[in-house]
Coordinates of N, CA and C in Angstrom, one line a residue:
M1 N -20.8 45.9 28.6 CA -20.1 47.0 28.4 C -18.7 46.7 28.1
L2 N -18.1 45.7 28.9 CA -16.6 45.3 28.8 C -16.7 44.9 27.3
K3 N -17.5 44.1 26.9 CA -17.4 43.5 25.5 C -17.5 44.6 24.6
Q4 N -18.1 45.7 24.7 CA -18.1 46.9 23.8 C -16.7 47.7 23.9
K5 N -16.3 47.8 25.1 CA -14.8 48.4 25.1 C -13.8 47.5 24.5
H6 N -13.9 46.3 24.5 CA -12.9 45.3 23.8 C -13.1 45.6 22.4
Q7 N -14.3 45.5 21.8 CA -14.5 45.7 20.5 C -14.0 47.0 20.0
V8 N -14.1 48.0 20.8 CA -13.6 49.5 20.3 C -12.0 49.3 20.2
L9 N -11.5 48.7 21.3 CA -10.2 48.7 21.3 C -9.6 47.8 20.1
N10 N -10.2 46.7 19.8 CA -9.8 46.0 18.7 C -9.8 46.8 17.3
H11 N -11.1 47.5 17.3 CA -11.2 48.4 16.1 C -10.0 49.4 15.9
L12 N -9.8 50.1 16.9 CA -8.7 51.0 16.9 C -7.3 50.2 16.6
K13 N -6.9 49.1 17.2 CA -5.8 48.3 16.7 C -5.7 48.3 15.2
K14 N -6.9 47.8 14.7 CA -6.7 47.2 13.2 C -6.7 48.5 12.5
S15 N -7.3 49.7 12.8 CA -7.1 50.9 12.0 C -5.7 51.5 12.0
H16 N -5.1 51.3 13.1 CA -3.6 51.6 13.1 C -2.7 50.8 12.3
Q17 N -3.3 49.5 11.9 CA -2.2 48.7 11.2 C -2.5 49.0 9.7
Q18 N -3.1 49.7 9.3 CA -3.3 50.0 7.9 C -2.1 51.0 7.3
G19 N -1.5 50.5 6.4 CA -0.3 51.1 6.0 C 0.8 50.2 5.8
F20 N 2.0 50.9 5.4 CA 3.4 50.1 5.3 C 4.2 50.3 6.4
T21 N 5.0 49.3 6.8 CA 5.9 49.4 7.8 C 7.1 50.1 7.1
I22 N 8.1 50.7 7.8 CA 9.3 51.2 7.4 C 10.0 50.1 6.7
V23 N 10.3 48.9 7.2 CA 11.0 47.8 6.4 C 10.4 47.6 5.2
E24 N 9.2 47.5 5.0 CA 8.7 47.3 3.5 C 8.7 48.6 2.8
L25 N 8.8 49.8 3.2 CA 9.1 50.9 2.3 C 10.6 50.9 2.0
L26 N 11.5 50.5 3.0 CA 12.9 50.3 2.5 C 13.2 49.3 1.6
I27 N 12.5 48.2 1.6 CA 12.6 47.3 0.7 C 12.1 47.6 -0.7
V28 N 11.1 48.4 -0.8 CA 10.7 49.1 -2.2 C 11.6 49.9 -2.8
I29 N 12.3 50.8 -1.8 CA 13.2 51.8 -2.2 C 14.5 51.2 -2.6
I30 N 14.9 50.2 -2.0 CA 16.0 49.3 -2.4 C 15.9 48.7 -3.7
V31 N 14.8 48.1 -4.0 CA 14.4 47.5 -5.2 C 14.5 48.5 -6.5
I32 N 13.9 49.6 -6.2 CA 13.6 50.7 -7.2 C 15.3 51.2 -7.5
A33 N 16.1 51.3 -6.5 CA 17.4 51.8 -6.9 C 18.1 50.9 -7.6
I34 N 18.1 49.6 -7.3 CA 18.8 48.5 -8.0 C 18.3 48.4 -9.6
L35 N 16.9 48.5 -9.9 CA 16.5 48.7 -11.1 C 17.1 49.9 -11.9
A36 N 16.9 51.1 -11.1 CA 17.4 52.1 -11.9 C 18.8 52.2 -12.3
A37 N 19.8 51.5 -11.5 CA 21.2 51.1 -11.6 C 21.4 50.4 -12.8
L38 N 20.5 49.3 -12.9 CA 20.6 48.4 -14.1 C 20.4 49.2 -15.4
V39 N 19.3 50.0 -15.3 CA 18.9 50.9 -16.5 C 20.1 51.8 -17.0
I40 N 20.6 52.5 -15.9 CA 21.6 53.3 -16.4 C 22.7 52.7 -16.7
A41 N 23.2 51.6 -16.3 CA 24.4 50.9 -17.0 C 24.1 50.3 -18.5
A42 N 22.9 50.2 -18.5 CA 22.6 49.6 -19.8 C 22.4 50.6 -20.8
Y43 N 22.0 51.9 -20.4 CA 21.9 52.9 -21.2 C 23.3 53.5 -21.7
N44 N 24.3 53.6 -20.8 CA 25.5 53.9 -20.9 C 26.2 53.1 -22.1
G45 N 26.0 51.8 -22.0 CA 26.5 50.9 -22.9 C 25.8 51.1 -24.4
I46 N 24.7 51.4 -24.4 CA 24.0 51.5 -25.7 C 24.5 52.8 -26.2
Q47 N 24.7 53.8 -25.4 CA 25.3 55.1 -25.8 C 26.8 55.0 -26.5
Q48 N 27.5 54.0 -25.8 CA 29.0 53.9 -26.3 C 28.9 53.2 -27.5
M49 N 27.8 52.3 -27.6 CA 28.0 51.4 -29.0 C 27.5 52.3 -30.1
A50 N 26.7 53.0 -29.7 CA 26.1 54.1 -30.8 C 27.3 55.1 -31.4
R51 N 28.1 55.6 -30.3 CA 29.2 56.5 -30.7 C 30.1 55.8 -31.8
D52 N 30.5 54.3 -31.0 CA 31.4 53.5 -31.9 C 30.9 53.3 -33.2
N53 N 29.6 53.1 -33.5 CA 29.1 52.8 -34.9 C 29.1 53.9 -35.6
E54 N 28.8 55.1 -34.9 CA 29.0 56.4 -35.7 C 30.5 56.7 -36.2
R55 N 31.5 56.2 -35.4 CA 32.7 56.2 -35.9 C 33.1 55.4 -37.0
Q56 N 32.5 54.3 -37.1 CA 32.7 53.3 -38.3 C 32.0 53.8 -39.3
T57 N 30.8 54.4 -39.4 CA 30.3 55.0 -40.4 C 31.2 56.2 -41.1
D58 N 31.6 57.0 -40.2 CA 32.6 58.1 -40.5 C 33.6 57.5 -41.3
M59 N 34.3 56.7 -40.9 CA 35.4 56.0 -41.5 C 35.2 55.4 -42.9
R60 N 34.1 54.9 -42.9 CA 33.5 54.4 -44.4 C 33.2 55.4 -45.3
T61 N 32.8 56.7 -44.8 CA 32.6 57.8 -45.7 C 33.8 58.2 -46.1
L62 N 34.9 58.4 -45.0 CA 36.2 58.8 -45.3 C 36.8 57.9 -46.6
A63 N 36.5 56.7 -46.3 CA 37.2 55.6 -47.3 C 36.6 56.2 -48.8
Q64 N 35.4 56.2 -48.7 CA 34.8 56.6 -49.9 C 35.1 57.8 -50.7
E65 N 35.5 59.0 -49.8 CA 35.8 60.1 -50.2 C 37.3 60.0 -50.8
W66 N 38.0 59.3 -50.1 CA 39.4 59.2 -50.5 C 39.4 58.4 -51.8
T67 N 38.6 57.3 -52.0 CA 38.6 56.5 -53.2 C 38.2 57.3 -54.4
M68 N 37.1 58.3 -54.2 CA 36.7 59.3 -55.0 C 37.8 60.3 -55.7
Y69 N 38.6 60.8 -54.6 CA 39.8 61.5 -54.9 C 40.8 61.0 -55.8
N70 N 41.2 59.6 -55.3 CA 42.0 58.7 -56.1 C 41.7 58.4 -57.3
Q71 N 40.3 58.2 -57.8 CA 39.9 58.0 -59.2 C 40.0 59.1 -60.0
K72 N 39.6 60.5 -59.4 CA 39.8 61.9 -60.1 C 41.1 62.2 -60.4
N73 N 42.1 61.7 -59.7 CA 43.4 62.1 -59.8 C 44.3 60.9 -60.4
N74 N 43.9 60.1 -61.3 CA 44.6 59.2 -62.0 C 45.4 58.1 -61.1
G75 N 44.7 57.7 -60.0 CA 45.0 56.6 -59.0 C 46.1 57.2 -58.1
A76 N 46.3 58.5 -57.9 CA 47.2 58.8 -57.0 C 46.4 59.7 -55.7
L77 N 47.0 59.5 -54.5 CA 46.5 60.3 -53.3 C 47.4 61.8 -53.7
P78 N 46.9 62.7 -52.8 CA 47.8 64.0 -53.0 C 49.0 63.8 -52.4
N79 N 50.0 64.6 -52.9 CA 51.3 64.8 -52.2 C 51.3 65.9 -51.5
C80 N 52.4 66.1 -50.7 CA 52.5 67.3 -49.7 C 53.2 68.6 -50.3
N81 N 53.5 68.7 -51.8 CA 53.8 69.6 -52.2 C 52.9 70.9 -51.9
G82 N 53.7 72.1 -51.5 CA 52.7 73.2 -51.4 C 52.0 73.2 -50.0
F83 N 52.2 72.2 -49.3 CA 51.5 72.0 -47.9 C 52.2 72.2 -46.6
N84 N 51.9 73.2 -46.1 CA 52.6 73.6 -45.0 C 52.4 72.5 -43.7
A85 N 53.2 71.6 -43.4 CA 53.1 70.5 -42.3 C 52.5 71.3 -40.9
S86 N 53.1 72.4 -40.8 CA 52.7 73.0 -39.3 C 51.1 73.3 -39.2
D87 N 50.5 73.4 -40.4 CA 48.9 73.6 -40.4 C 48.4 72.3 -39.8
G88 N 49.1 71.3 -39.8 CA 48.3 70.1 -39.1 C 47.5 69.2 -40.2
A89 N 47.3 68.0 -39.6 CA 46.6 67.0 -40.6 C 45.3 67.5 -40.9
S90 N 44.5 68.0 -40.1 CA 43.1 68.4 -40.5 C 43.1 69.5 -41.5
A91 N 44.0 70.3 -41.7 CA 44.1 71.2 -42.8 C 44.4 70.4 -44.1
F92 N 45.3 69.5 -43.9 CA 45.7 68.7 -45.0 C 44.3 68.1 -45.7
V93 N 43.6 67.4 -44.7 CA 42.3 66.7 -45.1 C 41.3 67.7 -45.9
A94 N 41.3 68.8 -45.0 CA 40.1 69.9 -45.6 C 40.4 70.6 -46.8
S95 N 41.8 71.0 -46.8 CA 42.2 71.9 -48.0 C 42.6 71.1 -49.3
I96 N 43.3 69.8 -49.1 CA 43.9 69.2 -50.2 C 42.8 68.1 -50.6
M97 N 42.5 67.4 -49.7 CA 41.4 66.2 -49.9 C 39.9 66.6 -50.2
K98 N 39.7 67.8 -49.8 CA 38.3 68.3 -49.7 C 37.4 67.3 -49.0
I99 N 37.8 66.8 -47.8 CA 37.0 66.0 -47.2 C 36.6 66.9 -45.6
D100 N 35.3 66.7 -45.3 CA 34.7 67.3 -44.1 C 35.6 66.6 -42.8
T101 N 36.2 67.6 -42.2 CA 37.3 67.2 -41.1 C 36.3 66.5 -39.8
K102 N 35.1 66.9 -40.0 CA 34.0 66.4 -38.8 C 33.9 64.9 -39.0
L103 N 34.2 64.3 -39.9 CA 34.4 62.7 -40.0 C 35.5 62.3 -39.2
L104 N 36.5 63.0 -38.8 CA 37.5 62.7 -38.2 C 37.4 62.8 -36.7
Q105 N 36.5 63.5 -36.3 CA 36.2 63.9 -34.7 C 35.5 62.8 -34.1
S106 N 35.7 62.7 -32.8 CA 35.1 61.5 -32.2 C 33.7 62.2 -31.8
P107 N 32.7 61.2 -31.9 CA 31.3 61.9 -31.6 C 31.0 62.6 -30.5
G108 N 30.6 63.8 -30.5 CA 30.5 64.6 -29.3 C 31.7 65.4 -29.1
Q109 N 33.0 65.4 -29.6 CA 34.0 66.1 -29.4 C 34.4 67.1 -30.6
T110 N 35.3 67.9 -30.2 CA 35.8 68.9 -31.2 C 37.1 68.9 -31.5
S111 N 37.9 67.9 -31.0 CA 39.3 67.9 -31.3 C 39.4 66.6 -32.0
M112 N 40.6 66.3 -32.5 CA 40.9 65.0 -33.3 C 42.5 64.9 -33.4
T113 N 42.9 63.7 -33.5 CA 44.3 63.3 -33.5 C 44.4 62.4 -34.9
F114 N 45.4 62.7 -35.5 CA 45.9 62.0 -36.7 C 47.2 61.1 -36.4
V115 N 47.3 60.1 -36.8 CA 48.6 59.3 -36.4 C 49.1 58.5 -37.7
D116 N 50.2 58.9 -38.1 CA 50.9 57.8 -39.1 C 51.2 56.5 -38.5
G117 N 50.7 55.5 -39.3 CA 50.8 54.2 -38.8 C 52.3 53.7 -38.4
N118 N 53.2 54.5 -39.3 CA 54.7 54.3 -39.0 C 55.3 55.0 -37.8
A119 N 54.2 56.1 -37.3 CA 55.2 56.9 -36.3 C 54.9 56.6 -35.1
T120 N 55.8 57.2 -34.2 CA 55.6 56.6 -32.8 C 55.1 58.1 -32.0
D121 N 55.2 59.2 -32.8 CA 54.7 60.4 -32.3 C 53.2 60.6 -32.6
T122 N 52.3 60.7 -31.9 CA 50.9 60.8 -32.3 C 50.5 62.2 -32.9
T123 N 51.5 63.1 -33.1 CA 51.0 64.2 -33.8 C 51.4 64.3 -35.2
K124 N 52.1 63.2 -35.7 CA 52.4 62.7 -37.0 C 51.4 62.5 -38.0
Y125 N 51.5 62.6 -39.2 CA 50.5 62.1 -40.1 C 51.1 61.6 -41.3
G126 N 50.6 60.9 -42.2 CA 51.2 60.5 -43.5 C 50.7 61.2 -44.6
C127 N 51.5 61.1 -45.8 CA 51.1 62.0 -46.9 C 51.5 60.9 -47.9
Q128 N 50.6 60.4 -48.7 CA 50.9 59.5 -49.8 C 51.4 60.4 -50.9
Q129 N 52.5 59.9 -51.5 CA 53.2 60.7 -52.6 C 53.4 59.9 -53.8
A130 N 52.7 58.7 -53.9 CA 52.9 58.0 -55.1 C 51.6 57.4 -55.6
V131 N 51.5 57.0 -56.9 CA 50.3 56.3 -57.3 C 50.3 55.1 -56.5
L132 N 49.0 54.8 -56.2 CA 48.6 53.5 -55.4 C 48.9 52.3 -56.5
S133 N 49.4 51.4 -55.9 CA 49.7 50.0 -56.5 C 48.7 49.0 -55.8
Q134 N 49.8 47.7 -55.5 CA 48.8 46.8 -55.0 C 48.3 46.8 -53.5
S135 N 49.1 47.7 -52.8 CA 48.9 47.7 -51.3 C 47.5 48.6 -51.1
P136 N 46.7 47.9 -50.3 CA 45.5 48.8 -50.1 C 45.9 49.9 -48.9
I137 N 45.0 50.8 -48.9 CA 44.9 51.8 -47.8 C 44.2 51.4 -46.6
T138 N 44.7 51.5 -45.5 CA 43.9 51.0 -44.2 C 43.8 52.4 -43.3
I139 N 42.5 52.6 -42.9 CA 42.2 53.6 -41.9 C 42.0 52.7 -40.6
S140 N 42.6 53.2 -39.6 CA 42.4 52.6 -38.1 C 41.9 53.8 -37.2
W141 N 41.0 53.3 -36.4 CA 40.6 54.0 -35.2 C 40.3 53.4 -34.1
R142 N 40.2 54.0 -33.0 CA 40.0 53.3 -31.6 C 38.6 53.6 -31.1
E143 N 38.1 52.6 -30.6 CA 36.6 52.6 -30.0 C 36.9 53.1 -28.6
E144 N 35.6 53.4 -27.9 CA 35.7 53.7 -26.5 C 36.1 52.5 -25.7
A145 N 36.8 52.8 -24.6 CA 37.2 51.8 -23.6 C 36.1 51.7 -22.7
D146 N 36.0 50.1 -22.4 CA 34.9 49.6 -21.3 C 35.6 49.7 -20.0
N147 N 35.3 50.6 -19.2 CA 35.6 50.6 -17.7 C 37.0 50.7 -17.6
G148 N 37.7 51.6 -18.3 CA 39.3 51.5 -18.3 C 39.9 50.5 -19.0
A149 N 39.4 49.5 -19.6 CA 39.9 48.5 -20.4 C 40.7 49.1 -21.7
T150 N 41.6 48.2 -22.3 CA 42.2 48.6 -23.5 C 41.3 49.1 -24.6
L151 N 41.6 50.1 -25.2 CA 40.8 50.5 -26.5 C 40.8 49.4 -27.6
K152 N 39.7 49.2 -28.1 CA 39.7 48.3 -29.4 C 40.0 49.0 -30.7
T153 N 40.8 48.5 -31.2 CA 41.3 49.3 -32.6 C 40.3 48.5 -33.8
R154 N 39.8 49.4 -34.7 CA 39.1 48.8 -35.8 C 39.7 49.6 -37.1
T155 N 39.6 48.6 -38.1 CA 40.3 49.1 -39.4 C 39.3 48.8 -40.3
I156 N 39.5 49.6 -41.5 CA 38.8 49.6 -43.0 C 39.9 49.5 -43.9
S157 N 40.0 48.5 -44.7 CA 41.0 48.6 -45.9 C 40.1 48.5 -47.3
W158 N 40.8 49.3 -48.2 CA 40.3 49.2 -49.5 C 41.4 49.4 -50.5

């Protein structure tokens, strides 16, 4: 009889040991959290690269549009005659150059900033008033910053 009680007690002990301990569950949760953090960090980097690639594609399209305008107008880019500078650079691009201003917007944004390469004020923009000669046109733009780092500048010249 004592032997039977001992067997019953051993059986009960074994049945209570089926399952996971709190430590094991915590380890699994921590591993899942680490993997999730790695996936999120990689995903954000991929999204940033996609937006930067979209900017580059938009600037190439802008360069092609500018070249077509130049060829249609005997090698000249538009001048500012009759253009009200207070209308802003996006109005210049849309009304005179006939270029879609969405090319100038950052992906996912609704605003844009034009900068004349010679200007210190970020609200200024340039208006080419002469026939193009030897010097190429250069368009520059900034990519997104990585974790607060300095923005990378990219250019296209043609």
